[in-house]
CSV table of C-alpha atoms and ligand atoms in Angstrom, one decimal:
chain,number,residue,atom,x,y,z
Y,256,UNK,CA,38.3,13.9,-10.8
Y,257,UNK,CA,36.6,10.7,-7.7
Y,258,UNK,CA,34.6,8.4,-8.0
Y,259,UNK,CA,31.2,10.4,-6.4
Y,260,UNK,CA,32.6,13.6,-9.1
Y,261,UNK,CA,32.0,11.0,-11.3
Y,262,UNK,CA,28.5,9.1,-10.8
Y,263,UNK,CA,27.9,12.6,-10.7
Y,264,UNK,CA,28.8,13.5,-13.6
Y,265,UNK,CA,26.1,13.6,-16.6
Y,266,UNK,CA,27.1,12.6,-19.5
Y,267,UNK,CA,25.9,14.4,-22.8
Y,268,UNK,CA,25.8,17.8,-23.1
Y,269,UNK,CA,22.2,18.0,-23.6
Y,270,UNK,CA,21.7,16.0,-19.9
Y,271,UNK,CA,24.2,18.5,-18.7
Y,272,UNK,CA,21.7,21.3,-19.2
Y,273,UNK,CA,18.5,19.8,-18.1
Y,274,UNK,CA,20.2,19.2,-15.2
Y,275,UNK,CA,21.7,22.6,-14.6
Y,276,UNK,CA,19.2,24.2,-15.5
Y,277,UNK,CA,17.3,22.0,-13.5
Y,278,UNK,CA,19.2,22.4,-10.5
Y,279,UNK,CA,18.6,26.4,-11.4
Y,280,UNK,CA,15.1,26.1,-11.2
Y,281,UNK,CA,15.6,24.8,-8.1
Y,282,UNK,CA,16.9,26.8,-5.9
Y,283,UNK,CA,15.6,30.5,-5.7
Y,284,UNK,CA,18.2,32.8,-4.4
Y,285,UNK,CA,21.3,31.4,-5.8
Y,286,UNK,CA,25.6,32.8,-4.1
Y,287,UNK,CA,27.9,32.6,-7.3
Y,288,UNK,CA,31.2,32.5,-7.0
Y,289,UNK,CA,33.1,32.8,-10.4
Y,290,UNK,CA,36.9,32.2,-11.2
Y,291,UNK,CA,39.9,32.6,-14.0
Y,292,UNK,CA,37.4,29.6,-16.5
Y,293,UNK,CA,34.8,32.8,-17.0
Y,294,UNK,CA,37.6,35.0,-18.8
Y,295,UNK,CA,38.8,32.4,-20.4
Y,296,UNK,CA,36.7,33.4,-23.3
Y,297,UNK,CA,37.9,37.9,-22.9
Y,298,UNK,CA,41.0,36.3,-24.1
Y,299,UNK,CA,42.1,36.3,-20.0
Y,300,UNK,CA,44.5,33.3,-19.8
Y,301,UNK,CA,44.0,31.1,-16.7
Y,302,UNK,CA,46.9,29.6,-14.0
Y,303,UNK,CA,44.8,26.4,-14.0
Y,304,UNK,CA,45.5,23.5,-15.6
Y,305,UNK,CA,42.5,20.4,-15.7
Y,306,UNK,CA,44.2,19.1,-12.4
Y,307,UNK,CA,44.4,21.9,-10.8
Y,308,UNK,CA,47.5,23.0,-10.8
Y,309,UNK,CA,50.5,25.3,-12.1
Y,310,UNK,CA,50.4,25.5,-15.8
Y,311,UNK,CA,53.4,28.8,-15.6
Y,312,UNK,CA,54.8,30.1,-13.0
Y,313,UNK,CA,52.6,30.6,-10.1
Y,314,UNK,CA,52.0,35.3,-9.7
Y,315,UNK,CA,54.5,36.7,-7.1
Y,316,UNK,CA,53.4,36.2,-3.8
Y,317,UNK,CA,52.8,39.6,-1.5
Y,318,UNK,CA,56.0,38.8,0.2
Y,319,UNK,CA,58.1,38.9,-2.4
Y,320,UNK,CA,56.4,42.1,-4.0
Y,321,UNK,CA,56.8,44.2,-0.5
Y,322,UNK,CA,60.2,42.6,0.4
Y,323,UNK,CA,62.3,44.1,-2.6
Y,324,UNK,CA,62.6,46.9,-5.7
Y,325,UNK,CA,63.9,44.1,-7.7
Y,326,UNK,CA,60.6,42.2,-7.9
Y,327,UNK,CA,58.6,45.2,-8.0
Y,328,UNK,CA,59.7,47.0,-11.6
Y,329,UNK,CA,59.8,42.8,-13.0
Y,330,UNK,CA,56.9,43.0,-12.3
Y,331,UNK,CA,54.6,46.1,-13.0
Y,332,UNK,CA,57.5,46.5,-16.5
Y,333,UNK,CA,55.6,43.1,-17.0
Y,334,UNK,CA,51.6,44.9,-15.9
Y,335,UNK,CA,52.3,47.5,-18.2
Y,336,UNK,CA,53.0,46.0,-21.0
Y,337,UNK,CA,50.2,43.2,-20.4
Y,338,UNK,CA,47.2,45.9,-19.1
Y,339,UNK,CA,47.4,47.4,-22.8
Y,340,UNK,CA,45.7,44.3,-23.8
Y,341,UNK,CA,43.8,43.5,-20.4
Y,342,UNK,CA,42.5,47.1,-19.4
Y,343,UNK,CA,40.4,46.8,-23.1
Y,344,UNK,CA,38.4,42.9,-22.4
Y,345,UNK,CA,35.4,42.8,-22.8
Y,346,UNK,CA,32.4,40.1,-20.8
Y,347,UNK,CA,31.5,37.3,-22.6
Y,348,UNK,CA,29.0,35.2,-23.1
Y,349,UNK,CA,29.2,34.4,-19.4
Y,350,UNK,CA,29.4,37.0,-17.8
Y,351,UNK,CA,26.0,37.8,-20.2
Y,352,UNK,CA,23.6,35.0,-19.4
Y,353,UNK,CA,25.0,35.2,-15.2
Y,354,UNK,CA,24.4,39.4,-14.9
Y,355,UNK,CA,20.6,38.2,-17.2
Y,356,UNK,CA,20.3,36.1,-14.0
Y,357,UNK,CA,20.6,38.9,-11.8
Y,358,UNK,CA,18.2,40.8,-13.6
Y,359,UNK,CA,16.0,37.8,-13.2
Y,360,UNK,CA,15.8,38.3,-9.2
Y,361,UNK,CA,18.1,34.7,-9.4
Y,362,UNK,CA,21.5,36.1,-7.6
Y,363,UNK,CA,21.5,36.1,-4.0
Y,364,UNK,CA,25.3,37.8,-4.6
Y,365,UNK,CA,28.0,37.4,-7.2
Y,366,UNK,CA,30.9,36.7,-5.3
Y,367,UNK,CA,33.7,36.1,-8.2
Y,368,UNK,CA,37.2,35.5,-7.5
Y,369,UNK,CA,38.1,38.0,-11.0
Y,370,UNK,CA,40.3,41.5,-10.8
Y,371,UNK,CA,39.1,42.3,-14.3
Y,372,UNK,CA,35.7,43.9,-13.5
Y,373,UNK,CA,34.0,41.6,-16.7
Y,374,UNK,CA,31.2,41.0,-13.9
Y,375,UNK,CA,30.5,44.9,-14.1
Y,376,UNK,CA,30.8,45.4,-17.4
Y,377,UNK,CA,28.7,43.2,-18.1
Y,378,UNK,CA,26.0,44.3,-16.2
Y,379,UNK,CA,25.7,42.4,-13.2
Y,380,UNK,CA,25.0,44.3,-10.3
Y,381,UNK,CA,25.0,43.1,-6.4
Y,382,UNK,CA,29.3,41.8,-7.1
Y,383,UNK,CA,31.8,41.6,-4.8
Y,384,UNK,CA,35.3,41.3,-6.1
Y,385,UNK,CA,36.6,38.9,-3.0
Y,386,UNK,CA,40.3,39.5,-4.9
Y,387,UNK,CA,39.8,43.0,-5.5
Y,388,UNK,CA,39.7,44.7,-8.7
Y,389,UNK,CA,43.5,45.3,-11.4
Y,390,UNK,CA,41.5,48.3,-12.0
Y,391,UNK,CA,42.5,50.4,-9.0
Y,392,UNK,CA,45.7,51.7,-8.1
Y,393,UNK,CA,46.4,50.9,-3.9
Y,394,UNK,CA,48.3,52.6,-1.6
Y,395,UNK,CA,49.6,51.1,1.0
Y,396,UNK,CA,50.6,53.1,3.1
Y,397,UNK,CA,48.3,56.0,3.9
Y,398,UNK,CA,45.5,53.9,1.1
Y,399,UNK,CA,44.8,57.0,-1.6
Y,400,UNK,CA,43.8,55.2,-5.1
Y,401,UNK,CA,44.1,55.7,-8.3
Y,402,UNK,CA,42.2,54.5,-10.8
Y,403,UNK,CA,45.4,52.2,-13.3
Y,404,UNK,CA,44.8,54.0,-16.4
Y,405,UNK,CA,46.2,56.9,-15.0
Y,406,UNK,CA,49.2,54.8,-12.7
Y,407,UNK,CA,49.4,53.3,-16.5
Y,408,UNK,CA,50.3,56.4,-17.4
Y,409,UNK,CA,53.0,57.4,-15.3
Y,410,UNK,CA,54.6,54.3,-16.1
Y,411,UNK,CA,55.2,55.2,-19.5
Y,412,UNK,CA,55.5,58.2,-19.2
Y,413,UNK,CA,58.3,57.3,-16.9
Y,414,UNK,CA,59.8,54.1,-19.2
Y,415,UNK,CA,59.1,55.3,-22.6
Y,416,UNK,CA,61.7,52.3,-23.8
Y,417,UNK,CA,59.2,50.0,-22.8
Y,418,UNK,CA,55.9,51.5,-25.4
Y,419,UNK,CA,57.8,48.9,-27.6
Y,420,UNK,CA,58.6,45.3,-25.8
Y,421,UNK,CA,54.9,42.8,-27.0
Y,422,UNK,CA,55.4,40.2,-24.8
Y,423,UNK,CA,52.4,37.2,-24.7
Y,424,UNK,CA,49.3,37.7,-22.1
Y,425,UNK,CA,49.9,35.8,-19.4
Y,426,UNK,CA,47.2,36.0,-15.9
Y,427,UNK,CA,46.5,39.2,-14.1
Y,428,UNK,CA,47.4,41.4,-16.2
Y,429,UNK,CA,50.3,40.4,-16.3
Y,430,UNK,CA,52.6,39.8,-19.6
Y,431,UNK,CA,55.9,36.9,-20.6
Y,432,UNK,CA,58.6,39.3,-20.8
Y,433,UNK,CA,61.9,38.1,-20.1
Y,434,UNK,CA,65.1,38.3,-20.2
Y,435,UNK,CA,65.3,42.4,-19.6
Y,436,UNK,CA,67.0,44.0,-17.7
Y,437,UNK,CA,63.9,45.2,-15.2
Y,438,UNK,CA,66.5,47.4,-12.7
Y,439,UNK,CA,67.0,49.7,-15.3
Y,440,UNK,CA,62.4,50.3,-15.2
Y,441,UNK,CA,61.0,53.0,-12.7
Y,442,UNK,CA,59.0,52.3,-10.7
Y,443,UNK,CA,56.5,55.6,-9.6
Y,444,UNK,CA,55.7,56.1,-5.9
Y,445,UNK,CA,52.2,57.1,-4.4
Y,446,UNK,CA,52.4,60.9,-5.2
Y,447,UNK,CA,50.7,61.8,-1.8
Y,448,UNK,CA,52.9,60.0,0.3
Y,449,UNK,CA,55.3,58.1,-1.8
Y,450,UNK,CA,54.5,54.7,-0.2
Y,451,UNK,CA,55.0,51.5,-1.5
Y,452,UNK,CA,52.3,51.3,-4.8
Y,453,UNK,CA,50.7,48.2,-4.8
Y,454,UNK,CA,47.3,47.0,-7.4
Y,455,UNK,CA,44.5,46.9,-5.8
Y,456,UNK,CA,44.5,42.3,-5.6
Y,457,UNK,CA,44.8,40.3,-3.6
Y,458,UNK,CA,48.1,38.9,-4.0
Y,459,UNK,CA,49.9,35.3,-3.2
Y,460,UNK,CA,50.1,34.9,0.6
Y,461,UNK,CA,48.2,38.4,1.6
Y,462,UNK,CA,44.6,37.4,3.2
Y,463,UNK,CA,41.4,39.1,1.8
Y,464,UNK,CA,40.2,41.8,3.4
Y,465,UNK,CA,38.0,40.7,6.7
Y,466,UNK,CA,34.9,42.2,5.4
Y,467,UNK,CA,34.9,41.4,2.6
Y,468,UNK,CA,34.6,37.8,4.0
Y,469,UNK,CA,31.7,38.5,6.4
Y,470,UNK,CA,29.6,40.2,3.7
Y,471,UNK,CA,29.9,37.6,1.4
Y,472,UNK,CA,29.4,35.0,3.8
Y,473,UNK,CA,26.5,37.0,5.1
Y,474,UNK,CA,24.2,36.3,1.2
Y,475,UNK,CA,25.4,32.6,1.1
Y,476,UNK,CA,23.5,32.4,4.9
Y,477,UNK,CA,20.6,33.9,3.0
Y,478,UNK,CA,21.2,31.8,-0.2
Y,479,UNK,CA,19.3,28.5,-1.3
Y,480,UNK,CA,22.4,27.3,-2.9
Y,481,UNK,CA,25.7,27.5,-4.8
Y,482,UNK,CA,26.6,28.2,-8.0
Y,483,UNK,CA,30.5,27.4,-9.6
Y,484,UNK,CA,31.0,29.2,-12.5
Y,485,UNK,CA,34.9,28.5,-14.0
Y,486,UNK,CA,36.6,28.2,-10.9
Y,487,UNK,CA,38.9,24.9,-10.0
Y,488,UNK,CA,39.1,26.5,-6.1
Y,489,UNK,CA,42.8,25.2,-5.1
Y,490,UNK,CA,42.7,28.6,-3.1
Y,491,UNK,CA,41.9,28.5,0.1
Y,492,UNK,CA,39.6,31.4,-0.4
Y,493,UNK,CA,37.8,30.7,-2.6
Y,494,UNK,CA,36.4,27.5,-1.9
Y,495,UNK,CA,36.0,28.1,2.2
Y,496,UNK,CA,32.5,29.4,0.7
Y,497,UNK,CA,32.0,25.2,-0.7
Y,498,UNK,CA,32.7,23.9,2.0
Y,499,UNK,CA,30.3,26.6,4.1
Y,500,UNK,CA,27.8,26.0,2.1
Y,501,UNK,CA,27.7,21.9,2.4
Y,502,UNK,CA,28.4,22.9,6.2
Y,503,UNK,CA,25.3,24.7,6.2
Y,504,UNK,CA,24.1,21.9,4.3
Y,505,UNK,CA,22.2,23.7,0.9
Y,506,UNK,CA,23.2,22.0,-2.3
Y,507,UNK,CA,26.3,22.8,-4.3
Y,508,UNK,CA,26.9,23.5,-8.2
Y,509,UNK,CA,29.5,24.0,-9.9
Y,510,UNK,CA,30.7,24.2,-14.3
Y,511,UNK,CA,34.1,24.2,-14.8
Y,512,UNK,CA,36.2,21.8,-17.0
Y,513,UNK,CA,38.6,19.1,-15.1
Y,514,UNK,CA,39.0,19.5,-11.5
Y,515,UNK,CA,38.2,20.6,-8.3
Y,516,UNK,CA,39.5,20.7,-4.8
Y,517,UNK,CA,34.6,20.6,-4.0
Y,518,UNK,CA,34.9,17.6,-6.2
Y,519,UNK,CA,33.4,16.1,-3.1
Y,520,UNK,CA,31.0,18.1,-2.0
Y,521,UNK,CA,29.6,18.9,-5.3
Y,522,UNK,CA,25.5,18.3,-5.9
Y,523,UNK,CA,26.1,18.3,-9.4
Y,524,UNK,CA,29.3,18.8,-12.0
Y,525,UNK,CA,29.0,19.5,-15.4
Y,526,UNK,CA,32.6,19.4,-16.8
Y,527,UNK,CA,32.3,22.1,-19.8
Y,528,UNK,CA,33.6,25.4,-20.8
Y,529,UNK,CA,31.2,27.7,-18.8
Y,530,UNK,CA,29.7,30.1,-21.3
Y,531,UNK,CA,28.8,26.6,-23.3
Y,532,UNK,CA,26.6,25.2,-20.2
Y,533,UNK,CA,24.7,28.7,-19.6
Y,534,UNK,CA,23.8,29.2,-23.6
Y,535,UNK,CA,21.5,27.0,-22.7
Y,536,UNK,CA,20.0,28.4,-20.7
Y,537,UNK,CA,19.6,31.6,-22.2
Y,538,UNK,CA,18.0,30.5,-25.0
Y,539,UNK,CA,15.3,27.3,-23.1
Y,540,UNK,CA,14.0,31.3,-20.9
Y,541,UNK,CA,13.7,33.7,-25.0
Y,542,UNK,CA,11.0,29.5,-26.0
Y,543,UNK,CA,9.3,30.5,-22.5
Y,544,UNK,CA,10.9,27.5,-21.8
T,608,ZN,ZN1,50.3,57.1,-0.7
């Protein structure tokens, strides 16, 4: 963290809670951007350490995925194993607190970098999935979309010997599965046009669809302030909104364990676990505070 953000960081948990409550009270309509830190409490690992660096091997790029059958076999084999737990993840206190804030009319929109659908599962309605959703599979040729559960069934039917495998969970429904012959793994093509199927998420090296960015930008224009929850903003697709908010003179607060790329732009930085930081707000309201 740099010196200016250090100076902005409240000193105790109580001070941090009070500052966050004040920030939310002072700004009627919040543009909320969430990241992996929201979902770690639901058992979904994140990619980055406290300095915003990679904790593990970076995820497959769009170019590698479309460019090689071997890469796709390896991706889907790992995903076959990882999805079984990822698909069953449940929302945690962070998702619940943000859904409650929306129910109180305080959220202009919730823009999430997560692909797990857990904000919607917790009851948030005005959600933009910036990087798509992992519970959907899309054909790159004809745009057909399939539910991931149905595709999972196809993967399992074609690759029964892989069902017994287990592995440590990795981010984005991936699993750490190494040292296997992925060439024997069979990946189904599009049932409609035999095209190439891909998870309906934005891969590294791939652009966020323009209409999605424009929709989020309109919400940012209508908001009074921005609240970042559980993101280091290391990816430009999310960082751009913090920059745009700052340029428009809207205050930006962030709850994140560790450095964010926008630390220079923040008017409030809370270095705590997201659920721990947001829970006192619910308690204050329960007491009529
Ligand atoms: Zn197709």
